[in-house]
Tab-separated table of C-alpha atoms and ligand atoms in Angstrom:
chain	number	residue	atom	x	y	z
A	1	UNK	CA	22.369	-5.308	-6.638
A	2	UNK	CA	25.998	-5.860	-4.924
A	3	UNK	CA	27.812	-8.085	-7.595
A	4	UNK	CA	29.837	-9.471	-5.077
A	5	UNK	CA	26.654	-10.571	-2.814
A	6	UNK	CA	24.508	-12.655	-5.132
A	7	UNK	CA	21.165	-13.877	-4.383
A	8	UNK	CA	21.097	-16.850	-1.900
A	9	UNK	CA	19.076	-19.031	-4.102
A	10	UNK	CA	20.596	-18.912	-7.708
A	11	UNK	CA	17.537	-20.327	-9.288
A	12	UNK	CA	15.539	-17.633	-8.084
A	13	UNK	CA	16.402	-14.998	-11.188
A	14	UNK	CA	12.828	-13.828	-12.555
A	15	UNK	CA	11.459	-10.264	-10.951
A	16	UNK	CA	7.921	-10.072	-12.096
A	17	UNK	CA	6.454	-6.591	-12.646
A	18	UNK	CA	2.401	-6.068	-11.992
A	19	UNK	CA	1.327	-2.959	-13.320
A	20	UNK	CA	-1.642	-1.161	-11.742
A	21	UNK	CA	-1.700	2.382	-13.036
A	22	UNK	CA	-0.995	5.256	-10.955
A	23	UNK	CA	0.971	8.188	-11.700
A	24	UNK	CA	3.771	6.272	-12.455
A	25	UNK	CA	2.232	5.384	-15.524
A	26	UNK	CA	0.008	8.774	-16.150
A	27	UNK	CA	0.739	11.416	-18.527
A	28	UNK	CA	0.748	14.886	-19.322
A	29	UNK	CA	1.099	14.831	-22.725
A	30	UNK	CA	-2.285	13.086	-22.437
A	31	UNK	CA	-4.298	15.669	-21.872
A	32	UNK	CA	-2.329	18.711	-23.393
A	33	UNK	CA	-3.774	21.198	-20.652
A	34	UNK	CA	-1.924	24.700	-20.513
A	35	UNK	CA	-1.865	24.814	-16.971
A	36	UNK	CA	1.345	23.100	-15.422
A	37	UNK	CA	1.044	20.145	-13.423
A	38	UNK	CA	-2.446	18.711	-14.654
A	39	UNK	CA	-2.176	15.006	-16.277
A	40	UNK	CA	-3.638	11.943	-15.820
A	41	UNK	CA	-2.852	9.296	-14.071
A	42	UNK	CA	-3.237	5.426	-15.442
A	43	UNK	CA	-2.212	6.205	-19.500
A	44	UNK	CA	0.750	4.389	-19.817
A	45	UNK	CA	0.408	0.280	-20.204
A	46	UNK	CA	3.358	-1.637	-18.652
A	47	UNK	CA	5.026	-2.491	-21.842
A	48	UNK	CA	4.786	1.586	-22.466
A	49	UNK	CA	6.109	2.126	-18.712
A	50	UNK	CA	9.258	0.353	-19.243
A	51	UNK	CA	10.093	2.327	-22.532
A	52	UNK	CA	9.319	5.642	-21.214
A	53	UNK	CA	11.220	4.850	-18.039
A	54	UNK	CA	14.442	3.689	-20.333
A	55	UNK	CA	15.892	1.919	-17.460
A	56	UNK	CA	16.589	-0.707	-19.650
A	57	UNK	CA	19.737	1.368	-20.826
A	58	UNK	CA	21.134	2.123	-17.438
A	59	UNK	CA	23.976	0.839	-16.333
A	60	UNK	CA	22.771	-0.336	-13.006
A	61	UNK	CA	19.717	-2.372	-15.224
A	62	UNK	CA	22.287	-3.723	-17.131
A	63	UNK	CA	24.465	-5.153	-14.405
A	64	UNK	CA	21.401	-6.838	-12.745
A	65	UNK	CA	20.461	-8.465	-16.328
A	66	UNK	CA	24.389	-9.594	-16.040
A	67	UNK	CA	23.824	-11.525	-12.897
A	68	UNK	CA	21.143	-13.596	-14.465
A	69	UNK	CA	17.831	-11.583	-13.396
A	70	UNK	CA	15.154	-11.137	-16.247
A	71	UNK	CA	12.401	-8.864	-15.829
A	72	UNK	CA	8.487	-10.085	-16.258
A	73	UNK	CA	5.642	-7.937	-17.412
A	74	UNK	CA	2.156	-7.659	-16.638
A	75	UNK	CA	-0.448	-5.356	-16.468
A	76	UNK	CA	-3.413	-6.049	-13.476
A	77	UNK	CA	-4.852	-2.625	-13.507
A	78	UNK	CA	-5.070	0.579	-15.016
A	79	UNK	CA	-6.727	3.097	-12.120
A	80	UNK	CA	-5.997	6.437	-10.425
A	81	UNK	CA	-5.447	4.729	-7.516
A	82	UNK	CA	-8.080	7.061	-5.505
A	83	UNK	CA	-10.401	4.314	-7.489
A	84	UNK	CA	-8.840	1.542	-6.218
A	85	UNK	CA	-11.683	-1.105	-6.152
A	86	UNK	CA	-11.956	-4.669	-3.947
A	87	UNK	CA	-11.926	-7.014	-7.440
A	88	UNK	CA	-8.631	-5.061	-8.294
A	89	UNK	CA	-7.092	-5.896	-5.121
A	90	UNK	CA	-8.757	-9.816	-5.434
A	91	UNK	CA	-6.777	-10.016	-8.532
A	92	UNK	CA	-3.765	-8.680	-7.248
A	93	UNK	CA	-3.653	-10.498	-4.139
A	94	UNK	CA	-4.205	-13.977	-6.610
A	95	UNK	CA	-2.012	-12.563	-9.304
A	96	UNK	CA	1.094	-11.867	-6.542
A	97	UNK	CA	0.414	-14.936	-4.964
A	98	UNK	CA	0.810	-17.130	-7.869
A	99	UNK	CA	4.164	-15.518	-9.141
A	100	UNK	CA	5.245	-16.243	-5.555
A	101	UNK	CA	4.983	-20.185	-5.876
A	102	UNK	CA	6.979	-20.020	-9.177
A	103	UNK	CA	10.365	-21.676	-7.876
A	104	UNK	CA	11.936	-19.015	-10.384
A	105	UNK	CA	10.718	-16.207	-8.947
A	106	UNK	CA	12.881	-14.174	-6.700
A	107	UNK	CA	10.008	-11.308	-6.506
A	108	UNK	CA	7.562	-9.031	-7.517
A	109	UNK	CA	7.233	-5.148	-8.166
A	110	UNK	CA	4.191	-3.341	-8.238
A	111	UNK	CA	3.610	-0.094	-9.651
A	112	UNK	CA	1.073	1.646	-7.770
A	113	UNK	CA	-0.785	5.256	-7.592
A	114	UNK	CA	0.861	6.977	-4.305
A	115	UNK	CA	-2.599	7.982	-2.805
A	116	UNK	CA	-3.859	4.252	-1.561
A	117	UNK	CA	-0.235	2.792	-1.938
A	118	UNK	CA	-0.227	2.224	2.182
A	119	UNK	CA	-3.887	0.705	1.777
A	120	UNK	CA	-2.378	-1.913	-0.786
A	121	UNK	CA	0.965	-2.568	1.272
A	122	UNK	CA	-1.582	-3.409	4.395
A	123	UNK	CA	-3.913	-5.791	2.899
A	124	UNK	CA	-1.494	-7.825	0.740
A	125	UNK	CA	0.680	-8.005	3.630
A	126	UNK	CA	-2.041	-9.305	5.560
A	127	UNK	CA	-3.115	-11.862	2.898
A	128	UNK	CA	-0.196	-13.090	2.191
A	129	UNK	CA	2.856	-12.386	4.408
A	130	UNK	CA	5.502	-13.562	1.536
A	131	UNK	CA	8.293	-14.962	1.917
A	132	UNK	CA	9.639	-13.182	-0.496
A	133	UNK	CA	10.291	-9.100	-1.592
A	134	UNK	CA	6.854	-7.905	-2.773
A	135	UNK	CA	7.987	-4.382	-3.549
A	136	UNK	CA	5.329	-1.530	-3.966
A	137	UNK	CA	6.383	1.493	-5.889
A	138	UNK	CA	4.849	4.514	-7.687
A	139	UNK	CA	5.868	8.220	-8.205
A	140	UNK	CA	4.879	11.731	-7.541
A	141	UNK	CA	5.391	13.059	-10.848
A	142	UNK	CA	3.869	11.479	-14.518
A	143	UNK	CA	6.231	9.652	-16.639
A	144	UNK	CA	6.393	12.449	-18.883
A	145	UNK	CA	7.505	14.550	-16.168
A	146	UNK	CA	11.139	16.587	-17.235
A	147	UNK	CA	12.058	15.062	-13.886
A	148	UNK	CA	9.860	12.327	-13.458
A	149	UNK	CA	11.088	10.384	-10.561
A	150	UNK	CA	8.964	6.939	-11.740
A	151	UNK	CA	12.348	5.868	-13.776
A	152	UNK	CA	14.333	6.002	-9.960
A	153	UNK	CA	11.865	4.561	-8.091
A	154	UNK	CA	11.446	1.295	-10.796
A	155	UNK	CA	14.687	0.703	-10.338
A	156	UNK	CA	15.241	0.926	-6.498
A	157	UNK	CA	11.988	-1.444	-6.435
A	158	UNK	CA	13.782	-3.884	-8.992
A	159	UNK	CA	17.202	-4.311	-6.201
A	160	UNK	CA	14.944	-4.715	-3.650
A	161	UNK	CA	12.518	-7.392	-5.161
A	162	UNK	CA	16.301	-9.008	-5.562
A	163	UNK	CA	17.232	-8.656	-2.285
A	164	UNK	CA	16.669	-11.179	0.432
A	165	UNK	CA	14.275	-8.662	2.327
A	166	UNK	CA	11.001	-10.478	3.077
A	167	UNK	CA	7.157	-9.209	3.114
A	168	UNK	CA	5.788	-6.346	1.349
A	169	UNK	CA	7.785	-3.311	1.003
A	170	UNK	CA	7.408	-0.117	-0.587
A	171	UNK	CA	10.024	1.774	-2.476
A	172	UNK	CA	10.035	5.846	-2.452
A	173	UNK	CA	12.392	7.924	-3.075
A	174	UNK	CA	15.574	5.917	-2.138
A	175	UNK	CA	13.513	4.887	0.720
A	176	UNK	CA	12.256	1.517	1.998
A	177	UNK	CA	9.376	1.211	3.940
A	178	UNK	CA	7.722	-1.542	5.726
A	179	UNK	CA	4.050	-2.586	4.024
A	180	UNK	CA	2.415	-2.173	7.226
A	181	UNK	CA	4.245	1.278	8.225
A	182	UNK	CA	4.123	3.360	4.958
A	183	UNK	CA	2.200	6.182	4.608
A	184	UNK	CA	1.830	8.953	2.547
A	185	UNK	CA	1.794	11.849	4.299
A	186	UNK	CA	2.668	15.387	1.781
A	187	UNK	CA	0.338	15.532	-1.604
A	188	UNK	CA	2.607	16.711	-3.917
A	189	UNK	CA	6.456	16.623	-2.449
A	190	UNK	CA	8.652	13.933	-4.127
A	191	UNK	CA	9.752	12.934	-0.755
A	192	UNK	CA	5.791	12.316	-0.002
A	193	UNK	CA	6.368	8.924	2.219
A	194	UNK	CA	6.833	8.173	5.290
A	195	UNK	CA	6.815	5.386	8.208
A	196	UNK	CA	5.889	4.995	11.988
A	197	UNK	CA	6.911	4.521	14.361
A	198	UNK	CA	10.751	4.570	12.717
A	199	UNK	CA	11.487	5.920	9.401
A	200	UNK	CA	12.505	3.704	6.383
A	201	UNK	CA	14.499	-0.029	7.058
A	202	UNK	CA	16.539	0.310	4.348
A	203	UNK	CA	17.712	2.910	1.441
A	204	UNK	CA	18.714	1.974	-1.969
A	205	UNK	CA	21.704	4.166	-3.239
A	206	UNK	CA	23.232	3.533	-6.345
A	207	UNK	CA	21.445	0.157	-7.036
A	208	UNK	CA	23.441	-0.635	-3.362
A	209	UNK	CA	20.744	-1.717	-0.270
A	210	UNK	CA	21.668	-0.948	2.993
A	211	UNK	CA	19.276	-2.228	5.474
A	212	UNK	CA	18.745	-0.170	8.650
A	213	UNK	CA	16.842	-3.220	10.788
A	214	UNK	CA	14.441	-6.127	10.674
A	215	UNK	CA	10.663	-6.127	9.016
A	216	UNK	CA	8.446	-5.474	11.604
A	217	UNK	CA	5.994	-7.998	9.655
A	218	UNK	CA	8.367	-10.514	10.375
A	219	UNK	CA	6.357	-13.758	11.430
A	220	UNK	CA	3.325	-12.701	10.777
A	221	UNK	CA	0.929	-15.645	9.732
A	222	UNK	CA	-0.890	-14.915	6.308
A	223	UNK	CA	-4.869	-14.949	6.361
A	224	UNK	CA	-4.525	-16.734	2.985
A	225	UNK	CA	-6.548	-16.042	-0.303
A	226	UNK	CA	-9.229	-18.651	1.121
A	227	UNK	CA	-10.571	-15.503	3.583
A	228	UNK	CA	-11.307	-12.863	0.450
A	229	UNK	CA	-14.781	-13.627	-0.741
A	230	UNK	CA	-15.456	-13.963	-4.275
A	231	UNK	CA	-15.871	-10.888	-6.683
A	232	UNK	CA	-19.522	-11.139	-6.649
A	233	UNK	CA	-19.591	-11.097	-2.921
A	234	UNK	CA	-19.163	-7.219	-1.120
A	235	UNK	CA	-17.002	-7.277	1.348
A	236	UNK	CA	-17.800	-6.076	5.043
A	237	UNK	CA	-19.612	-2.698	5.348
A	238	UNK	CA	-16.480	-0.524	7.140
A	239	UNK	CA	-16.652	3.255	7.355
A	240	UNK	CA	-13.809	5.805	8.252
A	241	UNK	CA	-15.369	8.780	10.686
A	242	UNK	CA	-13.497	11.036	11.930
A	243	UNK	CA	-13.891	13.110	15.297
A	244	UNK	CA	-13.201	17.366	14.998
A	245	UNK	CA	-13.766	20.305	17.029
A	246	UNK	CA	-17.840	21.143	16.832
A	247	UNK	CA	-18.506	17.041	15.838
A	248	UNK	CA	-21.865	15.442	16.483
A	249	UNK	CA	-22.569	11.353	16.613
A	250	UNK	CA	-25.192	11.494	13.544
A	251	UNK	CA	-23.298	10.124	10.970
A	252	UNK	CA	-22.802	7.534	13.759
A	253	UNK	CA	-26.350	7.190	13.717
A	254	UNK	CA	-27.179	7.184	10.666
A	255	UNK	CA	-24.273	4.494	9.801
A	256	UNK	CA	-25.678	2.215	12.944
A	257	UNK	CA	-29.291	2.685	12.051
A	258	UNK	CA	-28.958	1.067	8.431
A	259	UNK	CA	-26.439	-1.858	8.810
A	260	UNK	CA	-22.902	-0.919	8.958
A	261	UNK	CA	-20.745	-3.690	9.846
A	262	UNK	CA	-17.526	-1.988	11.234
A	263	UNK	CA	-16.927	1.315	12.296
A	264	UNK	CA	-13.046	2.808	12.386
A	265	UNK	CA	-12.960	6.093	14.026
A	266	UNK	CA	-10.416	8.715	13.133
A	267	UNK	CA	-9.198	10.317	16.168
A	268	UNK	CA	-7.790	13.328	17.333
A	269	UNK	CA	-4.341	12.737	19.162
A	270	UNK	CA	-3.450	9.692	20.999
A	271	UNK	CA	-6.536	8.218	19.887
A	272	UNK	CA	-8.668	10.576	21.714
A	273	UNK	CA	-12.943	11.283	20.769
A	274	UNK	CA	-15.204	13.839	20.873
A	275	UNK	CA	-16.983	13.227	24.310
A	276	UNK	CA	-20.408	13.073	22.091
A	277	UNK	CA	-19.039	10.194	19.755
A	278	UNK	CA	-17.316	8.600	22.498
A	279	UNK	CA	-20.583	8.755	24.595
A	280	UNK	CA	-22.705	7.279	21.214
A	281	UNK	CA	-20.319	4.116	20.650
A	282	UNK	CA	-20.271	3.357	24.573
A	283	UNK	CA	-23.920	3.160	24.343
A	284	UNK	CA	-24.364	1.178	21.523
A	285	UNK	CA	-21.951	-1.188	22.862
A	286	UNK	CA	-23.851	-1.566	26.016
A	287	UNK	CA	-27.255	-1.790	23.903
A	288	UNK	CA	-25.854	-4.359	21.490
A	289	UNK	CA	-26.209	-2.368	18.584
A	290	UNK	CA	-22.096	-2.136	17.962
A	291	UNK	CA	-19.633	-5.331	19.278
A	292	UNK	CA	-15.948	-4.298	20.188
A	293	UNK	CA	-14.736	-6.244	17.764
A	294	UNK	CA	-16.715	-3.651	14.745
A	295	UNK	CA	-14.734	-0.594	16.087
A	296	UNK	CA	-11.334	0.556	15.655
A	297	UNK	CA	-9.664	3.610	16.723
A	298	UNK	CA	-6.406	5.391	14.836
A	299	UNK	CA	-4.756	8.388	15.339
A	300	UNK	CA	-5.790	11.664	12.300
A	301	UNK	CA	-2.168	12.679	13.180
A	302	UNK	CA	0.001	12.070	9.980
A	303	UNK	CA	3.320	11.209	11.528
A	304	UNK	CA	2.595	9.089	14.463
A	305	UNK	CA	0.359	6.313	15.852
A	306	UNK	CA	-1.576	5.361	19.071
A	307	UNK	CA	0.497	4.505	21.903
A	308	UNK	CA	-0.928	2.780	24.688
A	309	UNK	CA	-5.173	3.044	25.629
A	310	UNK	CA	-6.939	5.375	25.633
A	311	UNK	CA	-9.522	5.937	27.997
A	312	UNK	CA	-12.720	5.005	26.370
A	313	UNK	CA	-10.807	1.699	26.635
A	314	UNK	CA	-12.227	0.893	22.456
A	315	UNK	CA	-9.517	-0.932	20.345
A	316	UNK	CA	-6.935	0.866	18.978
A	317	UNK	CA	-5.221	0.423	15.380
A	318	UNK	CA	-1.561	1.348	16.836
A	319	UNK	CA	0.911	3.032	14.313
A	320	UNK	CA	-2.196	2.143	10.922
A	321	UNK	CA	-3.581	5.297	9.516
A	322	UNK	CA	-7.439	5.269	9.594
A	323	UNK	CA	-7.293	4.001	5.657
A	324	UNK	CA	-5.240	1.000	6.611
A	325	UNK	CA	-7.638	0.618	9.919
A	326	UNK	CA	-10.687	0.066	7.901
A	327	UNK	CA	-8.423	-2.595	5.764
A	328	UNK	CA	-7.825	-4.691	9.124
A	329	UNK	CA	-11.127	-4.270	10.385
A	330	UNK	CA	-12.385	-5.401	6.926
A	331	UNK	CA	-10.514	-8.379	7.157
A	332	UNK	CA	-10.977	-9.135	11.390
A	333	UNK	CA	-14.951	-9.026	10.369
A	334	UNK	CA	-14.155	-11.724	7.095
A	335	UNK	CA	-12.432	-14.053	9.678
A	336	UNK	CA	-15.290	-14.010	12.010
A	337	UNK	CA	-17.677	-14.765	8.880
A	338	UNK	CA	-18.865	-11.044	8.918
A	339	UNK	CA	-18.916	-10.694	5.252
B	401	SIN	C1	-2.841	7.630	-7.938
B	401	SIN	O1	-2.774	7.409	-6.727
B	401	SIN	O2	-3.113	6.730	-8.759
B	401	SIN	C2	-2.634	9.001	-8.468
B	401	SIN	C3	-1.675	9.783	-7.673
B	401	SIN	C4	-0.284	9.232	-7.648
B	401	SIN	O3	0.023	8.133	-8.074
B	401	SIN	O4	0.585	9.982	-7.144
């Protein structure tokens, strides 16, 4: 929000605010538990959010309102994000999309639980590759927090989604991450987010944006809303299993033997197996039973991704975390009609 460096199109002055849930909008207060650090996520509606935040009264709010931006309001969702459901992210993905087409609309903010933020970022990035800022953002600590850092974060997320960055970004911490890079990777630190292969593109300081380098998203086609089946419809059958020390194939067994469609294996290392899961996939790829296209191998490390192939030679997910795997592989087995 540089005075001086207006945005490009002046038109564009709405930032439109879906609300989700998360701890961003949970609450202490709202359970009254005598043990420090319990509340609950999800309590506060979006309307609530911005009044508990106050960053309506700082200065840096109050300059962006002075340049012509207005801030929109609406609330998707109210989850804990662990219970993050397909017909939330349908309506998101529709919801996001049709702000996008308003001419007026310079972008969106979502506020988001922290724990399948990086889930989110992947699939609406895959949907829908905007053209404009579609800014995820969330906090580690409830909105009644003494040092809640939801009130920061809203407001880095609001420069950004005025900013002529392009895709879906999320906002931590003074950080800005790629959609397709983020993860979370601490449980409770403030500083909980991080990216691979390279850190944060860009930082927000002082309602200032400096951007380190290009979107890697850049480009990207969009699958389009077209390839999400409707609500009533499940979407492909995708598990997460992950090879350890001691491991055995028969959850691989089990998961083969009654139907699942896609299989995305969390590996040790550079996308290394355990020799007996390994083993079990080559032979149900040689029997028929799995196709290369239903498994997908990513790294269980949290601060790095697979680099080159592995020698079981099965597809790797690169620098996704096994979460944001099974969203690809979800969405490769809707384009080939797998659903
Ligand atoms: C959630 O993911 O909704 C709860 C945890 C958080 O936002 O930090």
């Amino acid at each position: 929000m540089n005075p001086s460096a207006p945005h490009s199109n002046s038109y564009s002055r709405h930032v439109v605010m879906l609300a989700t849930g998360g701890t961003i909008a949970g609450s202490a207060l709202a359970v009254n538990h005598p043990q420090p650090g319990v509340y609950k996520a999800a309590q506060l509606s979006v309307q609530q959010l911005l009044v508990q935040s106050g960053i309506e009264r700082h200065l840096i709010f109050q300059q962006w309102r002075a340049q012509g931006y207005v801030l929109e309001a609406e609330q998707v969702a109210q989850v804990d994000s662990k219970d993050m459901t397909q017909a939330i992210w349908l309506a998101l993905a529709h919801s996001v999309q049709h702000h996008l087409q308003r001419p007026e609309v310079a972008g969106v903010v979502i506020t988001h639980g922290t724990d399948t933020l990086e889930e989110t970022a992947v699939f609406l990035q895959q949907v829908l590759a905007p053209a404009k800022p579609v800014v995820l953002t969330a906090a580690m600590r409830p909105s009644d927090d003494l040092w809640a850092d939801g009130p920061q974060n809203l407001l880095d997320a609001l420069v950004v989604a005025s900013s002529d960055l392009r895709g879906v970004l999320a906002v931590m911490n003074g950080c800005v991450y790629a959609g397709a890079e983020v993860r979370k990777w601490h449980p409770w630190v403030v500083d909980a987010f991080g990216a691979v292969p390279a850190g944060p593109m860009a930082r927000v300081h002082q309602g200032q944006l400096s951007v380190y380098r290009a979107c890697t998203d850049a480009g990207v086609l969009a699958l389009g809303l077209a390839l999400l089946p409707p609500p009533e419809q499940p979407w492909p059958w995708v598990e997460v299993l992950a090879s350890y020390a001691a491991c055995s194939a028969r959850a691989l067994q089990c998961l083969v033997d009654t139907g699942v469609q896609g299989v995305v294996l969390s590996a040790t290392g550079n996308g290394t197996l355990h020799e007996c899961l390994e083993q079990t996939v080559g032979e149900y790829l040689a029997q028929g039973r799995l196709h290369l296209n239903q498994v997908l191998v990513a790294t269980r490390c949290a601060m790095g991704g697979v680099v080159g192939q592995p020698s079981h030679g099965f597809p790797t997910a690169g620098n996704l975390t096994p979460a944001q795997a099974r969203v690809v592989l979800m969405l490769n087995l809707m384009q080939c009609g797998d659903s």
